[in-house]
Amino acid sequence: MSELSLEQLQQELASAVLDTPEAVEAFRRRWIGRKSVVAALMQRIREIPPEQRRAYGQQVNALKAAAEAKFREAVETLKAQELEAKQAAIDVTLDGVPLEPGAYHPLSVVMQQVVSIFRELGFETVEGPEIVDDWHNFTALNTPEDHPAREMQDTFYVHRHPDWLLRTHTSAVQVYEMERRRPPLRIISPGRVYRNETISARAHCIFHQVEGLYIDTVVTFADLKQTLYTFVQRFFGTGTGVRFRPSYFPFTEPSAEMDIACLICHGKGCSVCKHTGWVEILGCGMVDPQVLLNCNIDPAAYQGFAFGMGIERLAMLKYGIDDIRLFFENDHRFLSQFIGQ
Ligand code: PHE
């Protein structure tokens, strides 16, 4: 190497062909850095007679600059070629990777269906809080402290706050709305409710309800029946049989429960309908005058009806689901069956 003259090196540099990564790497080792021929030429500057040093130094520096420029250019060219090769490898005619569509949770599906049916019947959707005080969940709803009806619903109380609880029914929203606004009122309120129950295929400590409330100057039990009858025909299909049975709720008088003809056995009798041919889907009744009074509405001027239904129950009947726990497990095999609903 040291034998090569500057001119020879200049020629070698000029004729180097850097068309592969290997050639570029070999070039780098020979021409760039501390062990390169250029560095060796620099070292030799001390052996050069002083009067020639300046010219020699300029020539070596020019060689160095030329080597570096050639190297940089070669690296750029290689990079560009690599990119071009990569782009050429993309086959734009290939099919795309299919995206798996998401699905609404079946409870959301049913909730939306219920809300939209009642919206068409003129009901406005409102929401209330899930943590409520005793007044909104019980007392205003004509269920004072010592009332035996409290035993009907096992309540979760908020630790160290005996007055605060997780609402046991969406009926609490009725009270909020009647306190907040003046009649006429025509609302439904979907949401989560809580009861301290043992979890089984039929019961859960969390579930969902939709509450309905209609208050105006003239509202009759016939309006209640027609509204709920229409709902059932639209939700479960025309021709679905319904029946009303007398029942009891502290906040309605008279009270009723509504059954639909069992969709599983069509009235022949099965385990879902406990061999009666009928399945209960909701509680309802005319709002008790005492409840109106509690909310500062004059029962002499206004009357109304209310109803409350369980969303899980509706979903189980409509889609033939036999275990309420499925709604809360988030098992993909279950949820994916509702894609497109
Ligand atoms: N809140 C009652 C329940 O949870 C249902 C209901 C609502 C009954 C409104 C009558 C009127 O069982």
Coordinates of C-alpha atoms in Angstrom, one line a residue, residues 7-234:
E7 CA -1.5 9.3 -8.6
Q8 CA -2.1 5.6 -8.5
L9 CA -4.4 5.9 -5.5
Q10 CA -6.2 8.7 -7.3
Q11 CA -6.7 6.4 -10.3
E12 CA -7.8 3.5 -8.1
L13 CA -10.4 5.7 -6.3
A14 CA -11.7 7.1 -9.6
S15 CA -12.2 3.6 -11.1
A16 CA -13.7 1.9 -8.0
V17 CA -17.2 0.4 -8.8
L18 CA -19.5 0.4 -5.8
D19 CA -22.5 -1.5 -7.0
T20 CA -23.1 -4.0 -4.2
P21 CA -23.2 -3.7 -0.4
E22 CA -20.0 -5.9 -0.2
A23 CA -18.2 -3.5 -2.6
V24 CA -19.3 -0.5 -0.5
E25 CA -18.1 -2.2 2.7
A26 CA -14.7 -3.1 1.2
F27 CA -14.4 0.5 -0.1
R28 CA -15.2 1.8 3.4
R29 CA -12.5 -0.3 5.0
R30 CA -9.9 0.8 2.4
W31 CA -10.7 4.5 2.2
I32 CA -12.4 5.7 5.3
G33 CA -11.3 5.9 8.9
R34 CA -8.2 5.5 10.9
K35 CA -6.8 2.4 9.2
S36 CA -7.4 3.6 5.7
V37 CA -4.9 4.3 2.9
V38 CA -5.8 8.0 3.3
A39 CA -4.9 7.9 7.0
A40 CA -1.6 6.2 6.1
L41 CA -0.8 9.0 3.7
M42 CA -1.6 11.5 6.4
Q43 CA 0.9 9.8 8.7
R44 CA 3.6 10.1 6.1
I45 CA 3.4 13.8 6.0
R46 CA 6.4 14.0 8.4
E47 CA 8.6 12.2 5.9
I48 CA 7.9 14.7 3.2
P49 CA 10.5 17.5 2.8
P50 CA 9.0 20.7 4.4
E51 CA 8.8 22.7 1.2
Q52 CA 6.6 20.0 -0.4
R53 CA 4.4 19.4 2.6
R54 CA 1.8 22.0 1.8
A55 CA 1.1 20.6 -1.7
Y56 CA 1.2 17.1 -0.4
G57 CA -1.3 17.9 2.4
Q58 CA -3.7 19.5 -0.1
Q59 CA -3.5 16.5 -2.4
V60 CA -4.1 14.0 0.4
N61 CA -7.0 16.1 1.7
A62 CA -8.5 16.2 -1.8
L63 CA -8.2 12.4 -2.0
K64 CA -9.9 12.1 1.4
A65 CA -12.8 14.3 0.4
A66 CA -13.2 12.5 -2.9
A67 CA -13.3 9.1 -1.1
E68 CA -15.8 10.3 1.4
A69 CA -18.0 11.8 -1.2
K70 CA -17.9 8.6 -3.3
F71 CA -18.8 6.5 -0.2
R72 CA -21.8 8.7 0.7
E73 CA -23.1 8.7 -2.7
A74 CA -22.8 4.9 -2.9
V75 CA -24.6 4.4 0.4
E76 CA -27.5 6.7 -0.8
T77 CA -27.8 4.8 -4.1
L78 CA -27.9 1.4 -2.3
K79 CA -30.6 2.6 0.1
A80 CA -32.7 3.9 -2.8
Q81 CA -32.3 0.6 -4.6
E82 CA -33.3 -1.4 -1.5
L83 CA -36.4 0.7 -1.1
E84 CA -37.3 0.2 -4.7
A85 CA -36.9 -3.5 -4.4
K86 CA -39.2 -3.5 -1.3
Q87 CA -41.9 -1.6 -3.0
A88 CA -41.7 -3.8 -6.1
A89 CA -42.3 -6.8 -3.7
I90 CA -45.7 -5.4 -2.6
D91 CA -48.4 -7.1 -4.7
V92 CA -51.2 -4.6 -4.8
T93 CA -53.5 -7.1 -6.5
L94 CA -53.6 -9.3 -3.4
D95 CA -56.8 -9.4 -1.3
G96 CA -56.7 -7.3 1.9
V97 CA -56.6 -8.9 5.3
P98 CA -60.2 -9.3 6.4
L99 CA -61.2 -7.1 9.4
E100 CA -63.3 -9.0 11.9
P101 CA -66.4 -6.8 12.5
G102 CA -67.2 -5.9 16.1
A103 CA -70.6 -6.6 17.7
Y104 CA -72.8 -4.8 20.1
H105 CA -73.3 -6.6 23.3
P106 CA -76.7 -8.4 23.2
L107 CA -77.9 -6.3 26.2
S108 CA -77.1 -3.1 24.2
V109 CA -78.9 -4.5 21.2
V110 CA -82.0 -5.2 23.2
M111 CA -81.8 -1.9 25.1
Q112 CA -81.6 0.0 21.7
Q113 CA -84.5 -1.9 20.4
V114 CA -86.6 -1.1 23.5
V115 CA -85.6 2.5 23.5
S116 CA -86.4 2.9 19.8
I117 CA -89.9 1.3 20.1
F118 CA -90.8 3.6 23.0
R119 CA -89.3 6.6 21.2
E120 CA -91.8 5.9 18.4
L121 CA -94.5 5.9 21.0
G122 CA -93.5 9.3 22.2
F123 CA -91.3 8.4 25.2
E124 CA -88.2 10.4 25.9
T125 CA -85.1 8.7 27.2
V126 CA -83.6 9.9 30.5
E127 CA -80.9 8.4 32.8
G128 CA -80.5 8.6 36.5
P129 CA -77.7 7.9 39.0
E130 CA -76.9 4.3 40.1
I131 CA -76.0 5.3 43.6
V132 CA -79.1 6.8 45.2
D133 CA -80.4 7.7 48.6
D134 CA -83.1 5.8 50.4
W135 CA -85.7 8.5 49.5
H136 CA -85.4 8.0 45.8
N137 CA -85.2 4.2 45.8
F138 CA -87.8 3.5 48.6
T139 CA -89.4 6.2 50.7
A140 CA -90.7 8.4 47.9
L141 CA -92.0 5.3 46.2
N142 CA -94.3 4.7 49.1
T143 CA -92.0 2.1 50.7
P144 CA -91.1 3.5 54.2
E145 CA -88.5 2.0 56.5
D146 CA -90.7 -0.6 58.1
H147 CA -92.5 -1.6 55.0
P148 CA -92.5 -5.3 54.3
A149 CA -92.0 -4.7 50.6
R150 CA -88.4 -3.8 51.3
E151 CA -87.8 -7.4 51.9
M152 CA -88.7 -8.1 48.3
Q153 CA -85.4 -6.5 47.2
D154 CA -82.1 -7.3 48.8
T155 CA -80.3 -4.1 48.9
F156 CA -76.5 -3.3 48.7
Y157 CA -75.8 -0.4 51.0
V158 CA -72.8 1.9 50.6
H159 CA -70.3 1.1 53.4
R160 CA -70.8 3.5 56.4
H161 CA -73.5 5.4 54.6
P162 CA -76.8 3.8 55.7
D163 CA -78.7 6.3 53.5
W164 CA -76.9 5.5 50.3
L165 CA -77.4 2.4 48.3
L166 CA -77.1 0.9 44.8
R167 CA -80.5 1.4 43.2
T168 CA -82.5 -1.9 43.3
H169 CA -84.7 -0.8 40.4
T170 CA -84.9 2.0 37.8
S171 CA -88.1 3.2 39.5
A172 CA -85.8 5.6 41.4
V173 CA -85.5 7.6 38.2
Q174 CA -89.2 8.2 38.3
V175 CA -88.8 10.1 41.5
Y176 CA -85.9 12.2 40.2
E177 CA -87.8 13.1 37.1
M178 CA -91.1 14.0 38.9
E179 CA -89.1 16.2 41.3
R180 CA -87.2 17.8 38.6
R181 CA -90.0 18.6 36.1
R182 CA -93.7 19.2 35.8
P183 CA -96.1 17.0 33.9
P184 CA -96.9 16.0 31.3
L185 CA -94.1 13.5 31.5
R186 CA -93.5 10.6 29.2
I187 CA -90.1 9.0 29.8
I188 CA -88.3 5.8 29.7
S189 CA -85.1 5.1 31.6
P190 CA -82.8 2.2 30.8
G191 CA -79.9 1.3 33.1
R192 CA -78.2 -1.0 35.5
V193 CA -79.6 -2.1 38.8
Y194 CA -78.2 -4.1 41.8
R195 CA -79.6 -6.7 44.1
N196 CA -77.8 -8.8 46.7
E197 CA -78.8 -12.1 45.2
T198 CA -77.0 -15.4 44.8
I199 CA -75.8 -15.7 41.3
S200 CA -77.4 -18.5 39.3
A201 CA -78.6 -19.3 35.8
R202 CA -81.7 -17.2 36.5
A203 CA -80.5 -14.4 38.8
H204 CA -77.6 -12.1 39.0
C205 CA -76.6 -9.3 41.4
I206 CA -76.3 -6.9 38.5
F207 CA -78.9 -6.7 35.8
H208 CA -80.6 -4.1 33.6
Q209 CA -84.1 -2.6 33.5
V210 CA -86.0 -0.2 31.5
E211 CA -88.4 2.0 33.4
G212 CA -91.4 3.7 31.9
L213 CA -93.5 6.6 33.3
Y214 CA -96.4 8.5 31.8
I215 CA -98.0 11.3 33.8
D216 CA -100.7 13.6 32.4
T217 CA -104.2 14.9 33.2
V218 CA -106.0 11.9 31.8
V219 CA -104.1 8.6 31.7
T220 CA -105.9 5.3 32.2
F221 CA -105.2 1.7 32.7
A222 CA -106.3 1.1 29.1
D223 CA -103.5 3.4 27.9
L224 CA -101.1 1.3 30.0
K225 CA -102.3 -1.9 28.5
Q226 CA -102.3 -0.6 24.9
T227 CA -98.8 0.8 25.3
L228 CA -97.4 -2.4 26.6
Y229 CA -99.3 -4.6 24.2
T230 CA -97.9 -2.5 21.3
F231 CA -94.4 -2.8 22.7
V232 CA -94.7 -6.6 22.8
Q233 CA -96.0 -6.9 19.3
R234 CA -93.1 -4.8 18.0

